[in-house]
């Protein structure tokens, strides 16, 4: 179960929401928002799907914070996200350690920096990783047909939109209580995600510096020899 929890938390990313010390505060903060009706929810998802059709890829910086009820200190990491709508995703941690997770056309690879070189790791439970990453890509494309089979979705409207996803299956609910995505109404970007766990721990991911429809070097998504952190930025503007 510990291994499964690690996989689901890692791959629930992007998405994948509030500045409070406890998860219960995070969920209470959305109560001041107005919940959309079923018809309003469908209209919102359809509108977002249309608005995002022109987005072919996206790059974003992120800060990821792990809040554990047994510790006062917050475990923080920084990195970059690269996404293409054709089933390509790169989740790269840069601080305090370096690792790269790549999903490309159904294939998955994870690399850790060891002795100055990126070494490909043995993932284990690859099918679970693959399904979780497919769900994430569906969310990023606003393809909610499959997502709504696995999660109960509500949307709350306030200064921004909070999309709350709660697992349907009891097995998944033992691992993840809810995912809450904060969506900017002007840019349509996901600006923040909180992954709530059943016993009060949570992960908060904040996104910034989003850039869309850039010309990515396709070696960013190479599952055998991906671009390193040094080269990924210098080759970002090169043509495919």
Short mmCIF file of C-alpha atoms in Angstrom, two decimals:
data_model
loop_
_atom_site.label_atom_id
_atom_site.label_comp_id
_atom_site.label_asym_id
_atom_site.label_seq_id
_atom_site.Cartn_x
_atom_site.Cartn_y
_atom_site.Cartn_z
CA UNK A 1 0.00 0.00 0.00
CA UNK A 2 2.90 2.38 0.77
CA UNK A 3 4.31 1.75 -2.72
CA UNK A 4 0.89 2.31 -4.30
CA UNK A 5 0.40 5.55 -2.38
CA UNK A 6 3.79 6.82 -3.58
CA UNK A 7 2.89 6.06 -7.20
CA UNK A 8 -0.52 7.71 -7.07
CA UNK A 9 0.79 10.82 -5.31
CA UNK A 10 3.69 11.17 -7.74
CA UNK A 11 1.54 10.77 -10.83
CA UNK A 12 -1.48 12.78 -9.69
CA UNK A 13 0.27 15.84 -10.47
CA UNK A 14 -0.56 18.31 -12.59
CA UNK A 15 -2.50 17.42 -11.96
CA UNK A 16 -3.41 17.98 -11.71
CA UNK A 17 -5.67 24.06 -3.25
CA UNK A 18 -5.11 26.68 -0.71
CA UNK A 19 -2.49 28.12 1.61
CA UNK A 20 -3.50 26.50 4.91
CA UNK A 21 -1.53 24.41 7.39
CA UNK A 22 -3.98 21.51 7.46
CA UNK A 23 -5.88 19.66 4.79
CA UNK A 24 -9.15 20.25 6.64
CA UNK A 25 -8.59 23.99 6.28
CA UNK A 26 -8.00 23.49 2.58
CA UNK A 27 -11.34 21.85 2.10
CA UNK A 28 -13.16 24.37 4.28
CA UNK A 29 -11.83 27.26 2.22
CA UNK A 30 -13.77 26.14 -0.85
CA UNK A 31 -17.07 26.24 1.07
CA UNK A 32 -17.35 30.01 0.47
CA UNK A 33 -17.48 29.29 -3.25
CA UNK A 34 -20.68 28.59 -5.15
CA UNK A 35 -21.04 25.07 -6.48
CA UNK A 36 -22.06 24.85 -10.13
CA UNK A 37 -25.18 22.90 -10.98
CA UNK A 38 -24.91 19.76 -13.13
CA UNK A 39 -25.82 21.67 -16.28
CA UNK A 40 -23.42 24.51 -15.41
CA UNK A 41 -20.65 21.96 -14.78
CA UNK A 42 -21.20 20.35 -18.18
CA UNK A 43 -21.22 23.76 -19.85
CA UNK A 44 -18.01 24.76 -18.04
CA UNK A 45 -16.17 21.61 -19.11
CA UNK A 46 -17.37 22.03 -22.70
CA UNK A 47 -16.28 25.69 -22.74
CA UNK A 48 -12.85 24.83 -21.34
CA UNK A 49 -12.44 22.04 -23.88
CA UNK A 50 -13.15 24.45 -26.74
CA UNK A 51 -10.92 27.19 -25.29
CA UNK A 52 -7.97 24.83 -24.91
CA UNK A 53 -8.18 23.24 -28.36
CA UNK A 54 -5.56 25.69 -29.63
CA UNK A 55 -3.06 24.66 -26.94
CA UNK A 56 -0.72 22.05 -28.42
CA UNK A 57 1.91 22.10 -25.69
CA UNK A 58 2.70 23.80 -22.40
CA UNK A 59 5.74 24.50 -20.23
CA UNK A 60 5.45 25.55 -16.62
CA UNK A 61 7.61 25.96 -13.53
CA UNK A 62 6.31 24.50 -10.29
CA UNK A 63 6.92 24.37 -6.56
CA UNK A 64 5.85 21.15 -4.88
CA UNK A 65 5.29 21.06 -1.12
CA UNK A 66 4.69 17.96 0.99
CA UNK A 67 2.78 18.68 4.21
CA UNK A 68 2.98 15.91 6.81
CA UNK A 69 0.97 16.15 10.03
CA UNK A 70 3.80 14.56 12.04
CA UNK A 71 6.39 17.16 10.93
CA UNK A 72 6.49 20.94 11.32
CA UNK A 73 8.82 21.42 8.37
CA UNK A 74 7.41 21.40 4.84
CA UNK A 75 9.22 19.23 2.31
CA UNK A 76 9.68 21.45 -0.75
CA UNK A 77 10.92 20.80 -4.28
CA UNK A 78 11.14 22.85 -7.48
CA UNK A 79 11.05 21.85 -11.10
CA UNK A 80 9.64 22.18 -14.61
CA UNK A 81 6.78 20.57 -16.46
CA UNK A 82 6.61 19.97 -20.22
CA UNK A 83 3.40 18.74 -21.79
CA UNK A 84 2.24 17.95 -25.33
CA UNK A 85 -1.31 16.95 -26.15
CA UNK A 86 -0.12 13.89 -28.08
CA UNK A 87 0.49 11.84 -24.92
CA UNK A 88 3.80 13.42 -23.93
CA UNK A 89 4.68 14.58 -20.44
CA UNK A 90 7.95 15.43 -18.68
CA UNK A 91 7.96 16.10 -14.93
CA UNK A 92 11.43 17.29 -13.93
CA UNK A 93 12.56 17.97 -10.38
CA UNK A 94 15.58 20.30 -10.12
CA UNK A 95 15.83 21.19 -6.42
CA UNK A 96 16.80 19.90 -3.88
CA UNK A 97 17.59 16.84 -6.01
CA UNK A 98 17.32 16.03 -9.71
CA UNK A 99 15.03 13.48 -11.33
CA UNK A 100 13.04 13.19 -14.56
CA UNK A 101 9.79 11.31 -15.18
CA UNK A 102 8.79 10.93 -18.85
CA UNK A 103 5.61 9.60 -20.42
CA UNK A 104 5.71 9.28 -24.21
CA UNK A 105 3.09 7.45 -26.23
CA UNK A 106 2.38 4.91 -23.51
CA UNK A 107 6.03 4.36 -22.57
CA UNK A 108 7.36 5.48 -19.19
CA UNK A 109 10.87 6.17 -17.92
CA UNK A 110 12.30 7.66 -14.74
CA UNK A 111 15.84 8.97 -14.35
CA UNK A 112 17.70 9.97 -11.18
CA UNK A 113 20.88 12.03 -11.14
CA UNK A 114 23.67 9.89 -9.68
CA UNK A 115 27.33 10.93 -9.63
CA UNK A 116 26.70 13.64 -12.21
CA UNK A 117 24.86 11.37 -14.66
CA UNK A 118 21.18 10.56 -15.19
CA UNK A 119 20.55 6.87 -14.57
CA UNK A 120 17.36 5.14 -15.69
CA UNK A 121 15.55 3.56 -12.75
CA UNK A 122 13.44 0.44 -12.50
CA UNK A 123 9.94 1.75 -11.88
CA UNK A 124 8.00 -1.35 -10.99
CA UNK A 125 4.18 -1.35 -11.20
CA UNK A 126 4.49 0.26 -14.62
CA UNK A 127 0.87 -0.46 -15.54
CA UNK A 128 -0.28 1.58 -12.54
CA UNK A 129 2.00 4.44 -13.53
CA UNK A 130 0.75 4.29 -17.12
CA UNK A 131 -2.93 4.44 -16.17
CA UNK A 132 -2.35 7.28 -13.70
CA UNK A 133 -0.43 9.32 -16.26
CA UNK A 134 -3.13 8.73 -18.87
CA UNK A 135 -5.64 10.19 -16.40
CA UNK A 136 -3.42 13.21 -15.85
CA UNK A 137 -3.08 13.80 -19.59
CA UNK A 138 -6.85 13.50 -19.96
CA UNK A 139 -7.30 16.21 -17.34
CA UNK A 140 -4.75 18.46 -19.02
CA UNK A 141 -6.55 18.05 -22.34
CA UNK A 142 -9.92 18.48 -20.63
CA UNK A 143 -10.99 15.07 -21.90
CA UNK A 144 -13.28 14.18 -19.01
CA UNK A 145 -15.09 11.15 -20.42
CA UNK A 146 -12.72 8.68 -18.74
CA UNK A 147 -11.99 10.90 -15.76
CA UNK A 148 -15.66 11.08 -14.78
CA UNK A 149 -15.81 7.29 -14.65
CA UNK A 150 -13.20 7.28 -11.88
CA UNK A 151 -13.94 10.50 -10.00
CA UNK A 152 -16.94 12.42 -8.77
CA UNK A 153 -16.42 15.96 -10.03
CA UNK A 154 -17.73 19.22 -8.64
CA UNK A 155 -16.76 22.76 -9.62
CA UNK A 156 -16.91 25.73 -7.28
CA UNK A 157 -16.89 29.31 -8.51
CA UNK A 158 -15.39 32.25 -6.64
CA UNK A 159 -12.48 34.51 -7.53
CA UNK A 160 -11.27 31.54 -9.53
CA UNK A 161 -12.63 28.06 -10.19
CA UNK A 162 -11.92 25.07 -7.96
CA UNK A 163 -12.39 21.71 -9.64
CA UNK A 164 -12.77 19.06 -6.92
CA UNK A 165 -12.26 15.41 -7.83
CA UNK A 166 -13.14 12.63 -5.36
CA UNK A 167 -12.40 8.98 -6.17
CA UNK A 168 -15.39 6.76 -6.86
CA UNK A 169 -13.76 3.47 -5.84
CA UNK A 170 -13.21 2.73 -2.16
CA UNK A 171 -9.76 1.39 -2.98
CA UNK A 172 -8.64 4.68 -4.48
CA UNK A 173 -10.33 6.64 -1.69
CA UNK A 174 -8.04 4.91 0.83
CA UNK A 175 -5.09 6.56 -0.93
CA UNK A 176 -6.43 9.91 -2.14
CA UNK A 177 -9.28 11.75 -0.44
CA UNK A 178 -9.57 14.39 -3.14
CA UNK A 179 -7.75 16.36 -5.82
CA UNK A 180 -8.49 20.09 -5.99
CA UNK A 181 -7.42 22.05 -9.06
CA UNK A 182 -7.42 25.84 -9.00
CA UNK A 183 -8.13 27.32 -12.45
CA UNK A 184 -7.52 30.92 -13.47
CA UNK A 185 -10.68 32.19 -15.25
CA UNK A 186 -8.74 34.47 -17.61
CA UNK A 187 -5.91 32.24 -18.80
CA UNK A 188 -7.66 28.88 -18.21
CA UNK A 189 -4.39 27.64 -16.68
CA UNK A 190 -4.29 25.30 -13.71
CA UNK A 191 -2.43 27.45 -11.20
CA UNK A 192 -2.49 25.19 -8.17
CA UNK A 193 -3.23 21.61 -7.18
CA UNK A 194 -3.75 20.05 -3.78
CA UNK A 195 -3.69 16.28 -3.36
CA UNK A 196 -5.49 15.50 -0.10
CA UNK A 197 -4.78 12.22 1.67
CA UNK A 198 -7.29 10.58 4.03
CA UNK A 199 -5.33 11.13 7.26
CA UNK A 200 -4.55 14.83 6.97
CA UNK A 201 -1.36 14.89 4.91
CA UNK A 202 -1.38 16.68 1.58
CA UNK A 203 0.73 17.82 -1.34
CA UNK A 204 0.42 21.32 -2.78
CA UNK A 205 1.77 22.12 -6.24
CA UNK A 206 1.87 25.73 -7.46
CA UNK A 207 2.48 26.51 -11.12
CA UNK A 208 3.93 29.70 -12.61
CA UNK A 209 5.50 31.06 -15.79
CA UNK A 210 3.26 29.05 -18.10
CA UNK A 211 4.20 29.22 -21.78
CA UNK A 212 2.13 27.54 -24.49
CA UNK A 213 2.73 26.45 -28.08
CA UNK A 214 6.52 26.61 -27.93
CA UNK A 215 8.73 24.55 -30.23
CA UNK A 216 10.00 21.79 -27.97
CA UNK A 217 13.05 19.76 -28.82
CA UNK A 218 11.57 16.26 -28.94
CA UNK A 219 14.55 14.84 -27.05
CA UNK A 220 12.86 16.31 -23.98
CA UNK A 221 10.56 13.29 -24.17
CA UNK A 222 13.18 10.69 -25.11
CA UNK A 223 12.67 7.72 -22.78
CA UNK A 224 16.17 6.39 -23.48
CA UNK A 225 18.35 9.51 -23.47
CA UNK A 226 16.40 12.63 -22.46
CA UNK A 227 17.81 16.13 -22.53
CA UNK A 228 19.38 17.03 -19.21
CA UNK A 229 18.43 20.04 -17.11
CA UNK A 230 21.26 22.11 -18.63
CA UNK A 231 20.26 21.37 -22.20
CA UNK A 232 16.48 21.46 -21.79
CA UNK A 233 16.35 25.24 -21.42
CA UNK A 234 18.96 26.02 -24.06
CA UNK A 235 17.16 23.93 -26.69
CA UNK A 236 13.60 24.93 -25.82
CA UNK A 237 13.20 27.23 -28.78
CA UNK A 238 14.75 24.92 -31.33
CA UNK A 239 12.43 23.38 -33.89
CA UNK A 240 11.31 19.79 -33.60
#
